[in-house]
Amino acid sequence: MSEPSEFEATLRARAGAVCELCSATDGLTVHELPPAAEPSPDHCVLLCPTCLSQIDRSAPLDPKHWFCLQQAAWSEVPAVQVIAYRLLSRLSEEGWARDLLDQVYLADETLEWARAGLDTDAGQASDPPGSRTVDSNGTELADGDSVTLIKDLDVKGAGFTAKRGTLVKGIRLTDNPEHVEGRVNKVSIVLKTCFLKKAV
Ligand SMILES: [Zn+2]
């Protein structure tokens, strides 16, 4: 980004000089949310090192730390809403995170941005590209496995919602480790692995 210091000043003013997620005050840095069309403070959040390390996946997610999202998710700042949404998606194994994800309201535009970034975020995962396909718990998936949905999913174009808990048998892996194919309501659809759990 071109003017980091100016950004930082804007963000510090907006955030009240605390981490916009957990309110920590030390070591705050500017984090730009992908995908950002152009550098702008509107596309950035001010974060502490603890939050940042888990967001950029250099540290494992600590669900307890993210209780702070119960407040942050209600922020009026779209960038904070977006990052909270993405984190809650990654935490959707946690009952409270799933409930919160169901409750928070995001404007259509913000939601689109939040979802677009789910791909980008996952693309920055520590595993090398083209690596294993894993479910939301990191359990490896293989052709023919059965999975359950951990989230209600709107099936675009098919006009129905695949409900959380739906069992999908005989999935097929795709070239993209974040996507598998499966049949729901007799329709073959692409499922994002972050919304799946391997059925045992
Ligand atoms: Zn923080």
JSON list of C-alpha atoms and ligand atoms in Angstrom, two decimals:
[
{"chain": "A", "resi": 1, "resn": "MET", "atom": "CA", "xyz": [0.00, 0.00, 0.00]},
{"chain": "A", "resi": 2, "resn": "SER", "atom": "CA", "xyz": [1.25, 3.41, -0.87]},
{"chain": "A", "resi": 3, "resn": "GLU", "atom": "CA", "xyz": [0.84, 5.51, 2.28]},
{"chain": "A", "resi": 4, "resn": "PRO", "atom": "CA", "xyz": [1.08, 3.22, 5.25]},
{"chain": "A", "resi": 5, "resn": "SER", "atom": "CA", "xyz": [1.61, 5.96, 7.81]},
{"chain": "A", "resi": 6, "resn": "GLU", "atom": "CA", "xyz": [-1.44, 7.89, 6.69]},
{"chain": "A", "resi": 7, "resn": "PHE", "atom": "CA", "xyz": [-3.44, 4.68, 6.70]},
{"chain": "A", "resi": 8, "resn": "GLU", "atom": "CA", "xyz": [-2.28, 3.85, 10.13]},
{"chain": "A", "resi": 9, "resn": "ALA", "atom": "CA", "xyz": [-3.27, 7.25, 11.47]},
{"chain": "A", "resi": 10, "resn": "THR", "atom": "CA", "xyz": [-6.74, 6.90, 9.95]},
{"chain": "A", "resi": 11, "resn": "LEU", "atom": "CA", "xyz": [-7.14, 3.42, 11.34]},
{"chain": "A", "resi": 12, "resn": "ARG", "atom": "CA", "xyz": [-5.85, 4.33, 14.76]},
{"chain": "A", "resi": 13, "resn": "ALA", "atom": "CA", "xyz": [-8.42, 7.12, 14.91]},
{"chain": "A", "resi": 14, "resn": "ARG", "atom": "CA", "xyz": [-11.21, 4.81, 13.79]},
{"chain": "A", "resi": 15, "resn": "ALA", "atom": "CA", "xyz": [-10.21, 2.02, 16.14]},
{"chain": "A", "resi": 16, "resn": "GLY", "atom": "CA", "xyz": [-9.47, 4.21, 19.13]},
{"chain": "A", "resi": 17, "resn": "ALA", "atom": "CA", "xyz": [-5.88, 2.90, 19.01]},
{"chain": "A", "resi": 18, "resn": "VAL", "atom": "CA", "xyz": [-6.81, -0.65, 20.00]},
{"chain": "A", "resi": 19, "resn": "CYS", "atom": "CA", "xyz": [-6.93, -3.93, 18.11]},
{"chain": "A", "resi": 20, "resn": "GLU", "atom": "CA", "xyz": [-10.23, -3.81, 16.23]},
{"chain": "A", "resi": 21, "resn": "LEU", "atom": "CA", "xyz": [-10.97, -7.40, 17.14]},
{"chain": "A", "resi": 22, "resn": "CYS", "atom": "CA", "xyz": [-9.75, -7.98, 20.69]},
{"chain": "A", "resi": 23, "resn": "SER", "atom": "CA", "xyz": [-8.99, -4.45, 21.96]},
{"chain": "A", "resi": 24, "resn": "ALA", "atom": "CA", "xyz": [-5.34, -5.21, 22.76]},
{"chain": "A", "resi": 25, "resn": "THR", "atom": "CA", "xyz": [-3.16, -2.12, 22.63]},
{"chain": "A", "resi": 26, "resn": "ASP", "atom": "CA", "xyz": [0.37, -3.39, 21.95]},
{"chain": "A", "resi": 27, "resn": "GLY", "atom": "CA", "xyz": [2.15, -3.87, 18.65]},
{"chain": "A", "resi": 28, "resn": "LEU", "atom": "CA", "xyz": [-0.77, -2.83, 16.46]},
{"chain": "A", "resi": 29, "resn": "THR", "atom": "CA", "xyz": [-0.29, -3.13, 12.71]},
{"chain": "A", "resi": 30, "resn": "VAL", "atom": "CA", "xyz": [-2.36, -2.47, 9.64]},
{"chain": "A", "resi": 31, "resn": "HIS", "atom": "CA", "xyz": [-3.71, -5.58, 7.94]},
{"chain": "A", "resi": 32, "resn": "GLU", "atom": "CA", "xyz": [-5.17, -5.30, 4.46]},
{"chain": "A", "resi": 33, "resn": "LEU", "atom": "CA", "xyz": [-8.07, -7.59, 3.70]},
{"chain": "A", "resi": 34, "resn": "PRO", "atom": "CA", "xyz": [-7.94, -9.41, 0.40]},
{"chain": "A", "resi": 35, "resn": "PRO", "atom": "CA", "xyz": [-9.31, -9.02, -2.15]},
{"chain": "A", "resi": 36, "resn": "ALA", "atom": "CA", "xyz": [-8.92, -5.25, -2.10]},
{"chain": "A", "resi": 37, "resn": "ALA", "atom": "CA", "xyz": [-9.51, -3.41, -5.33]},
{"chain": "A", "resi": 38, "resn": "GLU", "atom": "CA", "xyz": [-7.38, -0.47, -4.30]},
{"chain": "A", "resi": 39, "resn": "PRO", "atom": "CA", "xyz": [-5.46, 0.42, -1.17]},
{"chain": "A", "resi": 40, "resn": "SER", "atom": "CA", "xyz": [-7.78, 2.22, 1.21]},
{"chain": "A", "resi": 41, "resn": "PRO", "atom": "CA", "xyz": [-8.21, 2.34, 4.97]},
{"chain": "A", "resi": 42, "resn": "ASP", "atom": "CA", "xyz": [-11.70, 0.98, 4.31]},
{"chain": "A", "resi": 43, "resn": "HIS", "atom": "CA", "xyz": [-10.09, -2.27, 3.27]},
{"chain": "A", "resi": 44, "resn": "CYS", "atom": "CA", "xyz": [-7.84, -2.50, 6.31]},
{"chain": "A", "resi": 45, "resn": "VAL", "atom": "CA", "xyz": [-8.13, -3.30, 9.97]},
{"chain": "A", "resi": 46, "resn": "LEU", "atom": "CA", "xyz": [-5.86, -2.48, 12.86]},
{"chain": "A", "resi": 47, "resn": "LEU", "atom": "CA", "xyz": [-4.74, -5.68, 14.55]},
{"chain": "A", "resi": 48, "resn": "CYS", "atom": "CA", "xyz": [-2.59, -6.85, 17.43]},
{"chain": "A", "resi": 49, "resn": "PRO", "atom": "CA", "xyz": [0.08, -9.53, 16.87]},
{"chain": "A", "resi": 50, "resn": "THR", "atom": "CA", "xyz": [-2.05, -12.25, 18.51]},
{"chain": "A", "resi": 51, "resn": "CYS", "atom": "CA", "xyz": [-4.98, -11.69, 16.17]},
{"chain": "A", "resi": 52, "resn": "LEU", "atom": "CA", "xyz": [-2.77, -11.23, 13.13]},
{"chain": "A", "resi": 53, "resn": "SER", "atom": "CA", "xyz": [-0.74, -14.42, 13.63]},
{"chain": "A", "resi": 54, "resn": "GLN", "atom": "CA", "xyz": [-3.93, -16.48, 13.70]},
{"chain": "A", "resi": 55, "resn": "ILE", "atom": "CA", "xyz": [-5.45, -14.66, 10.77]},
{"chain": "A", "resi": 56, "resn": "ASP", "atom": "CA", "xyz": [-2.39, -15.13, 8.57]},
{"chain": "A", "resi": 57, "resn": "ARG", "atom": "CA", "xyz": [-2.20, -18.71, 9.85]},
{"chain": "A", "resi": 58, "resn": "SER", "atom": "CA", "xyz": [1.29, -18.46, 11.27]},
{"chain": "A", "resi": 59, "resn": "ALA", "atom": "CA", "xyz": [-0.31, -19.60, 14.55]},
{"chain": "A", "resi": 60, "resn": "PRO", "atom": "CA", "xyz": [-3.14, -22.10, 15.08]},
{"chain": "A", "resi": 61, "resn": "LEU", "atom": "CA", "xyz": [-6.61, -20.77, 15.79]},
{"chain": "A", "resi": 62, "resn": "ASP", "atom": "CA", "xyz": [-7.26, -20.45, 19.49]},
{"chain": "A", "resi": 63, "resn": "PRO", "atom": "CA", "xyz": [-11.07, -20.50, 19.83]},
{"chain": "A", "resi": 64, "resn": "LYS", "atom": "CA", "xyz": [-10.88, -18.91, 23.28]},
{"chain": "A", "resi": 65, "resn": "HIS", "atom": "CA", "xyz": [-9.10, -15.86, 21.95]},
{"chain": "A", "resi": 66, "resn": "TRP", "atom": "CA", "xyz": [-11.89, -15.35, 19.46]},
{"chain": "A", "resi": 67, "resn": "PHE", "atom": "CA", "xyz": [-14.62, -14.91, 22.02]},
{"chain": "A", "resi": 68, "resn": "CYS", "atom": "CA", "xyz": [-13.75, -11.27, 21.32]},
{"chain": "A", "resi": 69, "resn": "LEU", "atom": "CA", "xyz": [-15.63, -11.70, 18.03]},
{"chain": "A", "resi": 70, "resn": "GLN", "atom": "CA", "xyz": [-18.87, -11.74, 19.96]},
{"chain": "A", "resi": 71, "resn": "GLN", "atom": "CA", "xyz": [-18.35, -8.00, 20.19]},
{"chain": "A", "resi": 72, "resn": "ALA", "atom": "CA", "xyz": [-16.27, -7.32, 17.11]},
{"chain": "A", "resi": 73, "resn": "ALA", "atom": "CA", "xyz": [-18.76, -9.01, 14.78]},
{"chain": "A", "resi": 74, "resn": "TRP", "atom": "CA", "xyz": [-21.22, -6.22, 15.59]},
{"chain": "A", "resi": 75, "resn": "SER", "atom": "CA", "xyz": [-18.79, -3.48, 14.58]},
{"chain": "A", "resi": 76, "resn": "GLU", "atom": "CA", "xyz": [-20.13, -0.86, 12.21]},
{"chain": "A", "resi": 77, "resn": "VAL", "atom": "CA", "xyz": [-16.91, -0.97, 10.19]},
{"chain": "A", "resi": 78, "resn": "PRO", "atom": "CA", "xyz": [-17.39, -3.23, 7.14]},
{"chain": "A", "resi": 79, "resn": "ALA", "atom": "CA", "xyz": [-13.74, -4.36, 7.15]},
{"chain": "A", "resi": 80, "resn": "VAL", "atom": "CA", "xyz": [-14.11, -5.53, 10.75]},
{"chain": "A", "resi": 81, "resn": "GLN", "atom": "CA", "xyz": [-17.37, -7.29, 9.89]},
{"chain": "A", "resi": 82, "resn": "VAL", "atom": "CA", "xyz": [-15.62, -9.02, 7.02]},
{"chain": "A", "resi": 83, "resn": "ILE", "atom": "CA", "xyz": [-12.68, -10.28, 9.04]},
{"chain": "A", "resi": 84, "resn": "ALA", "atom": "CA", "xyz": [-15.00, -11.38, 11.86]},
{"chain": "A", "resi": 85, "resn": "TYR", "atom": "CA", "xyz": [-17.14, -13.26, 9.35]},
{"chain": "A", "resi": 86, "resn": "ARG", "atom": "CA", "xyz": [-14.14, -15.05, 7.89]},
{"chain": "A", "resi": 87, "resn": "LEU", "atom": "CA", "xyz": [-12.83, -15.99, 11.31]},
{"chain": "A", "resi": 88, "resn": "LEU", "atom": "CA", "xyz": [-16.23, -17.23, 12.42]},
{"chain": "A", "resi": 89, "resn": "SER", "atom": "CA", "xyz": [-16.36, -19.34, 9.27]},
{"chain": "A", "resi": 90, "resn": "ARG", "atom": "CA", "xyz": [-13.04, -20.89, 10.18]},
{"chain": "A", "resi": 91, "resn": "LEU", "atom": "CA", "xyz": [-14.35, -21.45, 13.71]},
{"chain": "A", "resi": 92, "resn": "SER", "atom": "CA", "xyz": [-17.67, -22.86, 12.63]},
{"chain": "A", "resi": 93, "resn": "GLU", "atom": "CA", "xyz": [-16.98, -26.09, 14.51]},
{"chain": "A", "resi": 94, "resn": "GLU", "atom": "CA", "xyz": [-17.55, -24.06, 17.66]},
{"chain": "A", "resi": 95, "resn": "GLY", "atom": "CA", "xyz": [-21.22, -23.84, 18.54]},
{"chain": "A", "resi": 96, "resn": "TRP", "atom": "CA", "xyz": [-21.05, -20.23, 19.66]},
{"chain": "A", "resi": 97, "resn": "ALA", "atom": "CA", "xyz": [-19.23, -19.18, 16.48]},
{"chain": "A", "resi": 98, "resn": "ARG", "atom": "CA", "xyz": [-21.81, -20.88, 14.30]},
{"chain": "A", "resi": 99, "resn": "ASP", "atom": "CA", "xyz": [-24.64, -19.25, 16.20]},
{"chain": "A", "resi": 100, "resn": "LEU", "atom": "CA", "xyz": [-23.01, -15.87, 15.91]},
{"chain": "A", "resi": 101, "resn": "LEU", "atom": "CA", "xyz": [-22.44, -16.36, 12.20]},
{"chain": "A", "resi": 102, "resn": "ASP", "atom": "CA", "xyz": [-26.16, -17.00, 11.85]},
{"chain": "A", "resi": 103, "resn": "GLN", "atom": "CA", "xyz": [-27.03, -13.88, 13.81]},
{"chain": "A", "resi": 104, "resn": "VAL", "atom": "CA", "xyz": [-24.76, -11.21, 12.39]},
{"chain": "A", "resi": 105, "resn": "TYR", "atom": "CA", "xyz": [-26.13, -9.09, 9.63]},
{"chain": "A", "resi": 106, "resn": "LEU", "atom": "CA", "xyz": [-23.90, -8.08, 6.75]},
{"chain": "A", "resi": 107, "resn": "ALA", "atom": "CA", "xyz": [-24.98, -5.86, 3.89]},
{"chain": "A", "resi": 108, "resn": "ASP", "atom": "CA", "xyz": [-25.02, -7.80, 0.59]},
{"chain": "A", "resi": 109, "resn": "GLU", "atom": "CA", "xyz": [-21.92, -6.06, -0.63]},
{"chain": "A", "resi": 110, "resn": "THR", "atom": "CA", "xyz": [-20.04, -6.75, 2.59]},
{"chain": "A", "resi": 111, "resn": "LEU", "atom": "CA", "xyz": [-21.10, -10.38, 2.58]},
{"chain": "A", "resi": 112, "resn": "GLU", "atom": "CA", "xyz": [-19.86, -10.80, -0.96]},
{"chain": "A", "resi": 113, "resn": "TRP", "atom": "CA", "xyz": [-16.52, -9.34, 0.04]},
{"chain": "A", "resi": 114, "resn": "ALA", "atom": "CA", "xyz": [-16.35, -11.58, 3.11]},
{"chain": "A", "resi": 115, "resn": "ARG", "atom": "CA", "xyz": [-17.07, -14.69, 1.05]},
{"chain": "A", "resi": 116, "resn": "ALA", "atom": "CA", "xyz": [-14.70, -13.75, -1.75]},
{"chain": "A", "resi": 117, "resn": "GLY", "atom": "CA", "xyz": [-11.96, -13.59, 0.82]},
{"chain": "A", "resi": 118, "resn": "LEU", "atom": "CA", "xyz": [-12.68, -17.05, 2.13]},
{"chain": "A", "resi": 119, "resn": "ASP", "atom": "CA", "xyz": [-11.07, -18.34, -1.05]},
{"chain": "A", "resi": 120, "resn": "THR", "atom": "CA", "xyz": [-8.16, -15.95, -0.86]},
{"chain": "A", "resi": 121, "resn": "ASP", "atom": "CA", "xyz": [-7.56, -16.65, 2.79]},
{"chain": "A", "resi": 122, "resn": "ALA", "atom": "CA", "xyz": [-7.60, -20.35, 2.28]},
{"chain": "A", "resi": 123, "resn": "GLY", "atom": "CA", "xyz": [-5.19, -19.91, -0.61]},
{"chain": "A", "resi": 124, "resn": "GLN", "atom": "CA", "xyz": [-2.67, -18.58, 1.85]},
{"chain": "A", "resi": 125, "resn": "ALA", "atom": "CA", "xyz": [-2.86, -21.66, 4.03]},
{"chain": "A", "resi": 126, "resn": "SER", "atom": "CA", "xyz": [0.42, -23.13, 5.10]},
{"chain": "A", "resi": 127, "resn": "ASP", "atom": "CA", "xyz": [0.06, -26.25, 2.97]},
{"chain": "A", "resi": 128, "resn": "PRO", "atom": "CA", "xyz": [1.70, -25.99, -0.44]},
{"chain": "A", "resi": 129, "resn": "PRO", "atom": "CA", "xyz": [-0.63, -25.53, -3.41]},
{"chain": "A", "resi": 130, "resn": "GLY", "atom": "CA", "xyz": [-2.17, -28.61, -4.92]},
{"chain": "A", "resi": 131, "resn": "SER", "atom": "CA", "xyz": [-1.88, -30.39, -1.61]},
{"chain": "A", "resi": 132, "resn": "ARG", "atom": "CA", "xyz": [-4.31, -32.48, 0.36]},
{"chain": "A", "resi": 133, "resn": "THR", "atom": "CA", "xyz": [-8.05, -31.88, 0.43]},
{"chain": "A", "resi": 134, "resn": "VAL", "atom": "CA", "xyz": [-9.13, -31.58, 4.04]},
{"chain": "A", "resi": 135, "resn": "ASP", "atom": "CA", "xyz": [-12.39, -30.89, 5.84]},
{"chain": "A", "resi": 136, "resn": "SER", "atom": "CA", "xyz": [-13.04, -28.09, 8.31]},
{"chain": "A", "resi": 137, "resn": "ASN", "atom": "CA", "xyz": [-11.16, -30.02, 11.00]},
{"chain": "A", "resi": 138, "resn": "GLY", "atom": "CA", "xyz": [-8.14, -30.68, 8.84]},
{"chain": "A", "resi": 139, "resn": "THR", "atom": "CA", "xyz": [-9.13, -34.33, 8.33]},
{"chain": "A", "resi": 140, "resn": "GLU", "atom": "CA", "xyz": [-8.05, -35.57, 4.94]},
{"chain": "A", "resi": 141, "resn": "LEU", "atom": "CA", "xyz": [-10.83, -36.31, 2.45]},
{"chain": "A", "resi": 142, "resn": "ALA", "atom": "CA", "xyz": [-10.70, -38.88, -0.32]},
{"chain": "A", "resi": 143, "resn": "ASP", "atom": "CA", "xyz": [-12.87, -39.87, -3.27]},
{"chain": "A", "resi": 144, "resn": "GLY", "atom": "CA", "xyz": [-15.92, -41.79, -2.06]},
{"chain": "A", "resi": 145, "resn": "ASP", "atom": "CA", "xyz": [-15.90, -40.37, 1.46]},
{"chain": "A", "resi": 146, "resn": "SER", "atom": "CA", "xyz": [-19.11, -39.22, 3.12]},
{"chain": "A", "resi": 147, "resn": "VAL", "atom": "CA", "xyz": [-19.29, -35.77, 4.67]},
{"chain": "A", "resi": 148, "resn": "THR", "atom": "CA", "xyz": [-21.83, -33.74, 6.59]},
{"chain": "A", "resi": 149, "resn": "LEU", "atom": "CA", "xyz": [-22.48, -30.05, 6.09]},
{"chain": "A", "resi": 150, "resn": "ILE", "atom": "CA", "xyz": [-21.64, -27.90, 9.09]},
{"chain": "A", "resi": 151, "resn": "LYS", "atom": "CA", "xyz": [-23.52, -24.89, 7.75]},
{"chain": "A", "resi": 152, "resn": "ASP", "atom": "CA", "xyz": [-26.67, -24.21, 5.75]},
{"chain": "A", "resi": 153, "resn": "LEU", "atom": "CA", "xyz": [-25.52, -23.65, 2.19]},
{"chain": "A", "resi": 154, "resn": "ASP", "atom": "CA", "xyz": [-27.45, -21.82, -0.50]},
{"chain": "A", "resi": 155, "resn": "VAL", "atom": "CA", "xyz": [-27.08, -23.77, -3.69]},
{"chain": "A", "resi": 156, "resn": "LYS", "atom": "CA", "xyz": [-26.88, -21.09, -6.31]},
{"chain": "A", "resi": 157, "resn": "GLY", "atom": "CA", "xyz": [-28.84, -21.84, -9.44]},
{"chain": "A", "resi": 158, "resn": "ALA", "atom": "CA", "xyz": [-30.54, -24.90, -7.96]},
{"chain": "A", "resi": 159, "resn": "GLY", "atom": "CA", "xyz": [-32.93, -22.90, -5.81]},
{"chain": "A", "resi": 160, "resn": "PHE", "atom": "CA", "xyz": [-32.58, -24.75, -2.53]},
{"chain": "A", "resi": 161, "resn": "THR", "atom": "CA", "xyz": [-30.66, -24.63, 0.67]},
{"chain": "A", "resi": 162, "resn": "ALA", "atom": "CA", "xyz": [-28.62, -27.62, 1.71]},
{"chain": "A", "resi": 163, "resn": "LYS", "atom": "CA", "xyz": [-29.20, -27.80, 5.43]},
{"chain": "A", "resi": 164, "resn": "ARG", "atom": "CA", "xyz": [-26.54, -28.08, 8.07]},
{"chain": "A", "resi": 165, "resn": "GLY", "atom": "CA", "xyz": [-26.22, -31.74, 9.04]},
{"chain": "A", "resi": 166, "resn": "THR", "atom": "CA", "xyz": [-27.03, -33.04, 5.55]},
{"chain": "A", "resi": 167, "resn": "LEU", "atom": "CA", "xyz": [-25.06, -36.19, 4.79]},
{"chain": "A", "resi": 168, "resn": "VAL", "atom": "CA", "xyz": [-23.39, -36.21, 1.39]},
{"chain": "A", "resi": 169, "resn": "LYS", "atom": "CA", "xyz": [-22.17, -39.64, 0.31]},
{"chain": "A", "resi": 170, "resn": "GLY", "atom": "CA", "xyz": [-19.53, -40.52, -2.22]},
{"chain": "A", "resi": 171, "resn": "ILE", "atom": "CA", "xyz": [-17.86, -37.16, -2.72]},
{"chain": "A", "resi": 172, "resn": "ARG", "atom": "CA", "xyz": [-15.38, -36.62, -5.51]},
{"chain": "A", "resi": 173, "resn": "LEU", "atom": "CA", "xyz": [-12.25, -34.56, -5.15]},
{"chain": "A", "resi": 174, "resn": "THR", "atom": "CA", "xyz": [-11.56, -31.80, -7.64]},
{"chain": "A", "resi": 175, "resn": "ASP", "atom": "CA", "xyz": [-8.41, -30.06, -8.85]},
{"chain": "A", "resi": 176, "resn": "ASN", "atom": "CA", "xyz": [-9.06, -27.43, -6.22]},
{"chain": "A", "resi": 177, "resn": "PRO", "atom": "CA", "xyz": [-8.27, -28.72, -2.72]},
{"chain": "A", "resi": 178, "resn": "GLU", "atom": "CA", "xyz": [-10.93, -26.35, -1.33]},
{"chain": "A", "resi": 179, "resn": "HIS", "atom": "CA", "xyz": [-13.71, -27.88, -3.40]},
{"chain": "A", "resi": 180, "resn": "VAL", "atom": "CA", "xyz": [-15.25, -31.31, -3.63]},
{"chain": "A", "resi": 181, "resn": "GLU", "atom": "CA", "xyz": [-18.22, -32.48, -5.66]},
{"chain": "A", "resi": 182, "resn": "GLY", "atom": "CA", "xyz": [-21.18, -34.23, -4.13]},
{"chain": "A", "resi": 183, "resn": "ARG", "atom": "CA", "xyz": [-24.86, -34.83, -4.70]},
{"chain": "A", "resi": 184, "resn": "VAL", "atom": "CA", "xyz": [-27.45, -33.04, -2.61]},
{"chain": "A", "resi": 185, "resn": "ASN", "atom": "CA", "xyz": [-31.17, -33.38, -3.47]},
{"chain": "A", "resi": 186, "resn": "LYS", "atom": "CA", "xyz": [-30.02, -35.38, -6.51]},
{"chain": "A", "resi": 187, "resn": "VAL", "atom": "CA", "xyz": [-28.15, -32.36, -7.80]},
{"chain": "A", "resi": 188, "resn": "SER", "atom": "CA", "xyz": [-24.41, -32.57, -8.26]},
{"chain": "A", "resi": 189, "resn": "ILE", "atom": "CA", "xyz": [-22.87, -29.52, -6.64]},
{"chain": "A", "resi": 190, "resn": "VAL", "atom": "CA", "xyz": [-19.51, -28.17, -5.65]},
{"chain": "A", "resi": 191, "resn": "LEU", "atom": "CA", "xyz": [-19.02, -27.97, -1.90]},
{"chain": "A", "resi": 192, "resn": "LYS", "atom": "CA", "xyz": [-16.44, -25.90, -0.11]},
{"chain": "A", "resi": 193, "resn": "THR", "atom": "CA", "xyz": [-14.42, -28.12, 2.16]},
{"chain": "A", "resi": 194, "resn": "CYS", "atom": "CA", "xyz": [-14.38, -25.49, 4.91]},
{"chain": "A", "resi": 195, "resn": "PHE", "atom": "CA", "xyz": [-18.10, -26.19, 5.36]},
{"chain": "A", "resi": 196, "resn": "LEU", "atom": "CA", "xyz": [-17.72, -29.95, 5.55]},
{"chain": "A", "resi": 197, "resn": "LYS", "atom": "CA", "xyz": [-16.94, -32.51, 8.16]},
{"chain": "A", "resi": 198, "resn": "LYS", "atom": "CA", "xyz": [-15.92, -36.04, 7.31]},
{"chain": "A", "resi": 199, "resn": "ALA", "atom": "CA", "xyz": [-18.60, -38.49, 8.38]},
{"chain": "A", "resi": 200, "resn": "VAL", "atom": "CA", "xyz": [-17.39, -41.54, 10.28]},
{"chain": "B", "resi": 1, "resn": "ZN", "atom": "ZN", "xyz": [-6.26, -8.50, 18.69]}
]
